[in-house]
XYZ file of C-alpha atoms in Angstrom:
450
model
C 159.459 380.648 62.776
C 157.040 383.186 65.064
C 153.618 384.099 64.543
C 153.127 386.541 61.734
C 150.581 389.170 61.855
C 148.529 386.964 58.433
C 149.173 383.440 60.026
C 146.181 381.990 60.730
C 146.342 380.608 64.514
C 145.015 377.001 65.180
C 144.118 376.242 68.519
C 142.146 373.094 69.963
C 138.875 372.957 68.839
C 137.524 371.094 72.106
C 138.220 372.996 75.217
C 136.995 373.124 78.562
C 136.879 376.754 80.655
C 136.660 377.086 84.139
C 136.636 380.145 86.020
C 138.818 380.926 88.357
C 138.490 384.144 91.229
C 139.918 387.265 90.025
C 138.601 386.510 86.261
C 140.988 384.055 85.424
C 140.160 381.068 83.776
C 141.743 377.456 83.397
C 141.522 376.389 79.492
C 141.794 372.826 79.177
C 142.248 370.819 75.963
C 141.712 367.615 76.415
C 142.606 365.851 73.182
C 146.649 366.922 72.992
C 146.179 366.761 75.726
C 147.169 370.386 77.924
C 146.327 373.476 80.001
C 146.436 376.796 80.588
C 145.446 379.811 82.599
C 144.362 383.130 80.785
C 142.820 386.370 81.900
C 139.192 387.410 80.395
C 140.531 389.433 77.529
C 142.776 386.423 76.425
C 140.338 384.222 76.782
C 138.021 386.259 74.387
C 140.951 386.076 71.819
C 140.807 382.243 71.958
C 136.823 382.425 71.770
C 137.541 384.446 67.983
C 139.794 381.692 66.394
C 137.984 379.425 64.399
C 141.033 378.193 62.321
C 139.855 381.156 59.179
C 140.471 384.326 60.369
C 143.851 385.471 60.726
C 146.036 387.237 63.673
C 145.365 390.718 61.820
C 141.496 389.463 61.050
C 141.144 388.468 65.293
C 142.592 391.535 66.010
C 140.466 393.888 63.834
C 137.170 391.983 65.306
C 138.273 392.289 68.602
C 139.461 396.110 68.470
C 136.455 396.754 66.654
C 134.451 395.435 69.834
C 136.249 397.713 71.741
C 136.449 400.655 70.162
C 140.371 400.604 69.720
C 142.862 400.932 67.036
C 143.495 397.860 65.361
C 147.383 398.711 64.060
C 147.760 400.009 67.863
C 146.892 396.155 69.700
C 148.338 394.108 66.480
C 151.904 393.424 68.217
C 150.273 392.249 71.498
C 148.191 389.865 69.645
C 151.058 388.346 68.134
C 153.018 388.214 71.288
C 150.136 386.681 72.770
C 149.768 383.811 70.196
C 153.993 383.254 70.288
C 152.934 382.750 73.635
C 150.355 380.169 73.305
C 152.573 378.674 71.009
C 155.400 378.380 73.329
C 152.956 376.880 75.962
C 151.754 373.998 72.739
C 148.265 375.721 72.949
C 148.390 377.588 69.345
C 149.907 375.541 65.960
C 150.337 376.848 62.923
C 148.982 373.435 61.127
C 145.417 372.375 61.616
C 145.919 369.283 64.702
C 145.709 366.111 64.325
C 145.676 363.570 67.537
C 143.854 360.424 66.278
C 144.403 357.432 67.710
C 146.638 354.697 66.767
C 147.163 351.288 68.696
C 150.542 351.578 70.509
C 153.414 349.648 69.427
C 155.791 348.058 71.988
C 157.370 351.471 73.583
C 161.244 350.498 75.570
C 160.556 347.955 78.406
C 161.150 349.794 81.044
C 160.275 347.820 84.045
C 160.986 344.180 84.340
C 159.107 342.423 86.960
C 160.990 338.854 87.970
C 158.628 337.126 90.881
C 161.395 334.663 91.926
C 159.060 332.857 94.063
C 155.307 332.365 95.126
C 157.114 331.650 98.852
C 156.160 333.939 101.492
C 156.147 333.820 104.973
C 153.971 336.523 105.920
C 149.916 336.198 104.641
C 149.469 339.874 104.710
C 145.415 340.839 104.654
C 145.880 343.238 101.702
C 148.204 341.278 99.468
C 146.940 340.648 95.966
C 147.757 337.187 95.590
C 147.721 334.558 97.478
C 151.292 334.129 98.315
C 152.394 331.299 101.023
C 153.766 328.071 99.382
C 156.039 327.763 96.110
C 154.413 326.885 93.172
C 155.595 322.933 92.400
C 157.566 323.675 89.094
C 159.631 327.371 89.613
C 162.044 328.537 87.190
C 165.717 327.558 88.833
C 168.907 329.395 89.241
C 170.120 328.551 85.538
C 167.114 329.640 84.143
C 166.508 332.666 86.094
C 170.312 333.624 85.276
C 169.537 333.090 81.810
C 166.469 335.276 81.908
C 168.271 338.340 83.414
C 171.395 337.772 81.111
C 168.683 338.347 77.943
C 166.791 340.828 79.684
C 169.672 342.680 79.653
C 169.939 343.867 75.949
C 166.929 345.801 76.996
C 168.855 348.734 77.707
C 166.512 351.004 79.017
C 165.020 348.320 81.418
C 164.969 348.303 85.254
C 165.041 344.941 87.001
C 162.566 344.211 90.289
C 163.452 341.240 91.891
C 160.061 340.231 93.548
C 157.992 337.430 94.907
C 156.227 336.164 96.997
C 158.886 337.213 99.087
C 162.321 336.945 97.495
C 164.818 336.096 100.224
C 162.452 332.858 101.078
C 164.694 331.592 98.209
C 168.184 330.028 99.138
C 169.847 331.108 96.218
C 168.609 334.771 96.460
C 172.544 335.780 97.058
C 173.637 333.908 93.509
C 170.443 336.284 91.870
C 171.297 339.347 92.900
C 174.649 338.694 92.134
C 173.576 337.672 88.434
C 171.602 340.685 88.667
C 173.944 342.932 89.583
C 176.351 342.010 87.091
C 174.003 342.419 84.276
C 172.159 345.235 85.078
C 174.741 347.213 86.856
C 172.183 349.489 89.454
C 169.194 349.286 87.578
C 167.826 346.837 90.263
C 165.177 347.166 93.184
C 164.473 344.447 95.529
C 160.959 344.063 96.788
C 161.170 342.799 100.619
C 159.373 342.322 103.215
C 162.826 342.450 105.726
C 162.455 340.205 107.853
C 164.381 337.690 106.792
C 167.115 340.518 105.867
C 170.022 339.001 107.875
C 173.779 340.405 108.155
C 174.994 338.799 105.598
C 172.291 339.349 103.015
C 172.514 342.972 103.730
C 175.935 343.320 103.015
C 175.062 341.216 99.784
C 172.537 343.681 99.012
C 175.059 347.081 99.693
C 177.685 345.013 97.206
C 175.733 344.653 94.701
C 174.658 348.686 94.200
C 170.766 347.633 94.471
C 167.872 349.706 95.336
C 165.839 347.951 98.139
C 162.282 348.999 99.297
C 160.948 347.413 102.526
C 157.164 347.516 102.689
C 155.296 348.846 105.623
C 152.138 350.015 106.473
C 152.794 352.443 109.157
C 155.152 353.716 111.655
C 154.666 351.905 114.465
C 153.266 348.284 115.514
C 149.893 348.765 115.546
C 149.292 350.147 111.907
C 151.567 347.408 110.550
C 151.328 344.291 112.454
C 147.424 344.848 112.031
C 148.057 343.939 108.372
C 151.146 342.232 108.278
C 150.963 340.066 111.008
C 152.645 340.271 114.791
C 156.321 341.189 114.832
C 156.760 342.169 111.334
C 157.005 345.845 112.399
C 160.409 345.090 114.464
C 161.729 342.927 112.484
C 161.081 345.276 109.022
C 162.939 348.656 110.710
C 165.948 346.615 111.942
C 166.186 345.656 108.518
C 166.030 349.351 107.152
C 168.408 350.450 109.983
C 170.960 347.530 109.097
C 170.277 348.697 105.232
C 170.602 352.700 105.781
C 174.056 351.644 107.896
C 175.704 350.293 105.196
C 174.648 352.774 102.690
C 171.980 350.699 100.638
C 169.329 352.860 98.679
C 166.171 352.206 100.417
C 162.527 353.622 100.180
C 159.352 352.452 102.388
C 156.679 351.313 100.317
C 153.100 351.877 102.030
C 149.770 351.332 100.764
C 146.863 353.913 101.404
C 144.453 351.557 104.125
C 140.798 352.152 106.357
C 143.798 351.165 109.018
C 146.392 353.859 108.181
C 145.057 356.349 106.973
C 144.990 358.728 109.924
C 148.955 357.818 110.265
C 150.330 359.885 107.373
C 152.166 362.664 109.337
C 153.701 360.065 111.899
C 154.837 357.840 108.771
C 156.670 360.825 106.988
C 157.955 362.522 110.274
C 158.924 358.315 110.883
C 161.022 358.278 107.418
C 162.565 361.699 108.411
C 164.276 360.667 111.560
C 165.192 357.133 110.014
C 166.894 359.160 107.107
C 165.258 357.568 104.477
C 163.279 359.334 101.277
C 161.164 358.528 99.864
C 158.437 356.887 101.516
C 156.228 355.638 98.648
C 152.656 355.605 98.609
C 150.335 352.938 96.384
C 146.722 352.295 96.095
C 145.708 348.990 96.948
C 145.324 346.472 94.363
C 142.320 344.227 93.777
C 142.458 340.306 93.615
C 144.271 337.822 95.833
C 143.469 337.753 99.698
C 143.015 341.443 99.551
C 139.309 340.129 98.291
C 138.655 338.624 101.786
C 139.380 342.184 103.700
C 138.193 345.066 101.080
C 135.225 346.145 103.396
C 137.952 346.098 106.420
C 140.868 348.013 104.326
C 140.029 349.678 101.152
C 139.382 353.041 101.578
C 135.741 354.762 100.658
C 136.694 357.468 97.812
C 136.088 360.318 100.269
C 138.561 358.894 102.244
C 141.162 358.715 99.368
C 140.624 362.171 98.483
C 141.642 363.196 102.165
C 144.019 361.673 102.569
C 145.954 362.064 99.282
C 145.356 365.868 99.744
C 146.793 365.383 103.248
C 150.446 363.857 102.052
C 150.614 366.580 99.625
C 149.592 369.280 102.325
C 152.210 367.639 104.390
C 154.965 367.358 101.924
C 154.095 369.716 99.351
C 157.621 369.916 97.373
C 157.527 365.650 97.730
C 161.030 366.270 99.892
C 159.948 362.603 101.680
C 157.051 361.034 99.432
C 156.692 359.358 96.445
C 153.958 358.126 94.458
C 153.216 354.430 92.284
C 152.299 355.107 88.568
C 148.419 355.211 89.415
C 149.051 358.261 91.767
C 151.515 359.811 90.201
C 151.022 363.516 90.325
C 151.036 366.298 87.695
C 150.248 366.815 84.010
C 153.118 366.411 81.310
C 151.883 368.987 77.647
C 151.437 367.291 74.649
C 152.157 363.526 76.132
C 148.996 361.475 76.439
C 148.515 358.910 79.562
C 146.824 356.423 78.058
C 145.708 353.683 80.587
C 148.444 352.352 82.357
C 151.880 350.946 81.258
C 151.392 347.313 81.657
C 152.280 345.427 78.389
C 153.905 348.122 76.744
C 156.413 349.477 79.132
C 156.698 346.831 81.459
C 156.279 343.092 81.821
C 156.169 340.838 85.073
C 157.382 336.724 84.772
C 156.033 334.764 87.309
C 157.960 332.391 89.460
C 156.923 329.213 87.147
C 158.192 331.512 84.009
C 155.157 332.746 82.324
C 154.961 336.230 81.449
C 152.423 338.924 81.649
C 151.666 342.556 81.325
C 152.184 343.496 84.811
C 152.575 341.917 88.199
C 148.741 342.102 89.177
C 147.436 340.895 86.169
C 149.399 337.340 86.578
C 145.828 335.157 85.810
C 145.220 333.137 82.511
C 143.577 335.258 80.796
C 146.570 337.378 80.273
C 149.436 334.751 79.994
C 151.511 336.120 77.297
C 153.770 333.355 77.022
C 156.641 331.290 78.992
C 160.367 331.890 78.618
C 160.479 328.079 78.792
C 159.221 328.067 75.380
C 160.074 331.318 73.914
C 162.754 334.030 74.380
C 161.547 337.160 76.226
C 161.723 339.636 73.199
C 159.963 337.541 70.972
C 157.230 337.482 73.613
C 157.759 340.997 73.843
C 157.354 342.126 70.402
C 154.829 339.287 68.923
C 152.632 337.675 71.767
C 148.632 338.231 71.200
C 147.444 339.205 74.184
C 150.411 341.699 74.898
C 149.266 343.077 70.986
C 145.508 343.041 72.580
C 146.897 345.215 75.429
C 148.331 347.874 73.267
C 144.817 348.480 71.439
C 143.227 349.594 74.267
C 142.447 352.941 74.933
C 140.513 355.295 77.442
C 138.817 356.543 74.331
C 137.225 353.198 73.503
C 135.809 353.162 77.176
C 131.831 354.535 76.863
C 132.381 356.026 80.258
C 135.839 357.725 79.770
C 135.730 358.534 76.215
C 134.200 362.405 76.788
C 135.660 363.265 79.876
C 137.262 366.314 79.634
C 140.883 364.650 81.644
C 140.534 361.660 80.026
C 144.365 361.585 78.695
C 145.598 363.302 82.132
C 144.117 360.369 84.263
C 144.800 357.919 81.547
C 141.282 355.537 82.671
C 143.477 354.119 85.966
C 145.110 350.615 86.745
C 144.158 347.602 84.830
C 143.774 345.697 87.115
C 141.520 347.410 89.042
C 139.445 347.781 86.282
C 139.537 344.128 85.550
C 138.778 343.029 88.791
C 135.672 345.188 89.260
C 134.014 344.730 86.123
C 135.950 341.299 84.624
C 136.286 343.257 81.223
C 138.894 345.901 80.241
C 136.588 347.938 78.568
C 135.094 349.720 81.553
C 135.686 352.548 83.422
C 138.201 352.395 87.220
C 136.298 351.688 90.339
C 138.626 355.189 91.771
C 137.374 357.119 89.166
C 135.953 359.907 91.467
C 139.455 359.529 93.284
C 141.342 360.049 90.159
C 139.242 362.985 88.965
C 139.336 364.736 92.042
C 143.137 364.242 92.292
C 143.900 365.465 88.249
C 141.439 368.410 88.921
C 143.716 369.675 92.194
C 147.133 368.807 90.181
C 145.582 370.568 87.572
C 144.704 373.983 89.710
C 147.980 373.803 91.685
C 149.820 373.710 88.744
C 148.389 376.136 86.475
C 147.762 378.994 88.868
C 150.827 379.067 90.504
C 152.395 379.509 87.506
C 152.694 383.053 85.494
C 150.113 383.259 83.199
C 148.882 385.792 80.088
C 147.286 388.522 81.969
């Protein structure tokens, strides 16, 4: 029911206001989270809301200060609060947004790392992939796991490694995945081992394939991935594209390729591949040996991110991983990343972890050789502890005005920087700049009150 003159409007008590040119204001409510842009008069009205005054009383006070007739302004005032309500910025009851430990959401992503074996030694690898583990899951164990995981109806299966095509039974694994998951499958690969036979299997299985490239040419890619890799990966891209496979290029933003954004997007357009998915460097593993050479500074990341957005403002040819995803959803809190409450990762030996970047002993939630996946998902003490985490518990984050829009960042980065999860992300300055850019762009380009 719409607001009436004698209703008391409640708006967020905690508000941050930033003045914009033309006397427009960006009003941010961190706890909801939400934001709205209004003119000076509308801001004055919002400042009069104290959780006690009715709309009629607010109108009378404002009109008295302006020397105007309250009755002439009352209808406009009611309309204004109905506008605020439509934008989830005014409510008929006091606002309560207490933190509660998160129950496990629907499992949306299951990363299945089928081998630690890899034919490359990429400098930015978040692990030490190379040789296979001695006790990797058998074909039968992987097939049984895929069947069990298919009971999570909204789940996407991501087959990864290592390099998944290093396994001799990769065709059987992909076919089993296709049987149980349909088209909800992605295979992440470096592309160097995809021959015609395997390309046809991927096409027949209707899987999405993500091929990693670190630039649009040999110079930028092979510096990170090794000599000759670019040519082999592009050959695989074109082979798959000809067969109608849905292909995505994955690219990590590095110091060595930050100047290649324009060329990369042009390359993707030319090849008829969309999108190219940009992601941040994940700390850990082999990447720690090269951080000084490959990890961009905060200023470099900000500049590169803004350049990407300018090159493709409508995101026709670009995408972003979770930590880089733009935009703000009204009334939806981003509270740390999806590790452990929308995502799981199964290692090549059957170990279950919150995500592919936290596959370390302190984050082992169980093993599928010992317990069913669903039991681990629901009952693991490690996962329950992860789900109790909140950005509101991090000392450096709890009072930040955009804490629930940023979400606190990636747990992998936090852990490797601080060896605990209760600290701010080392990418804080970048995340803040990125989110403020998105807030201002999305709110000021839309029609606002005033």
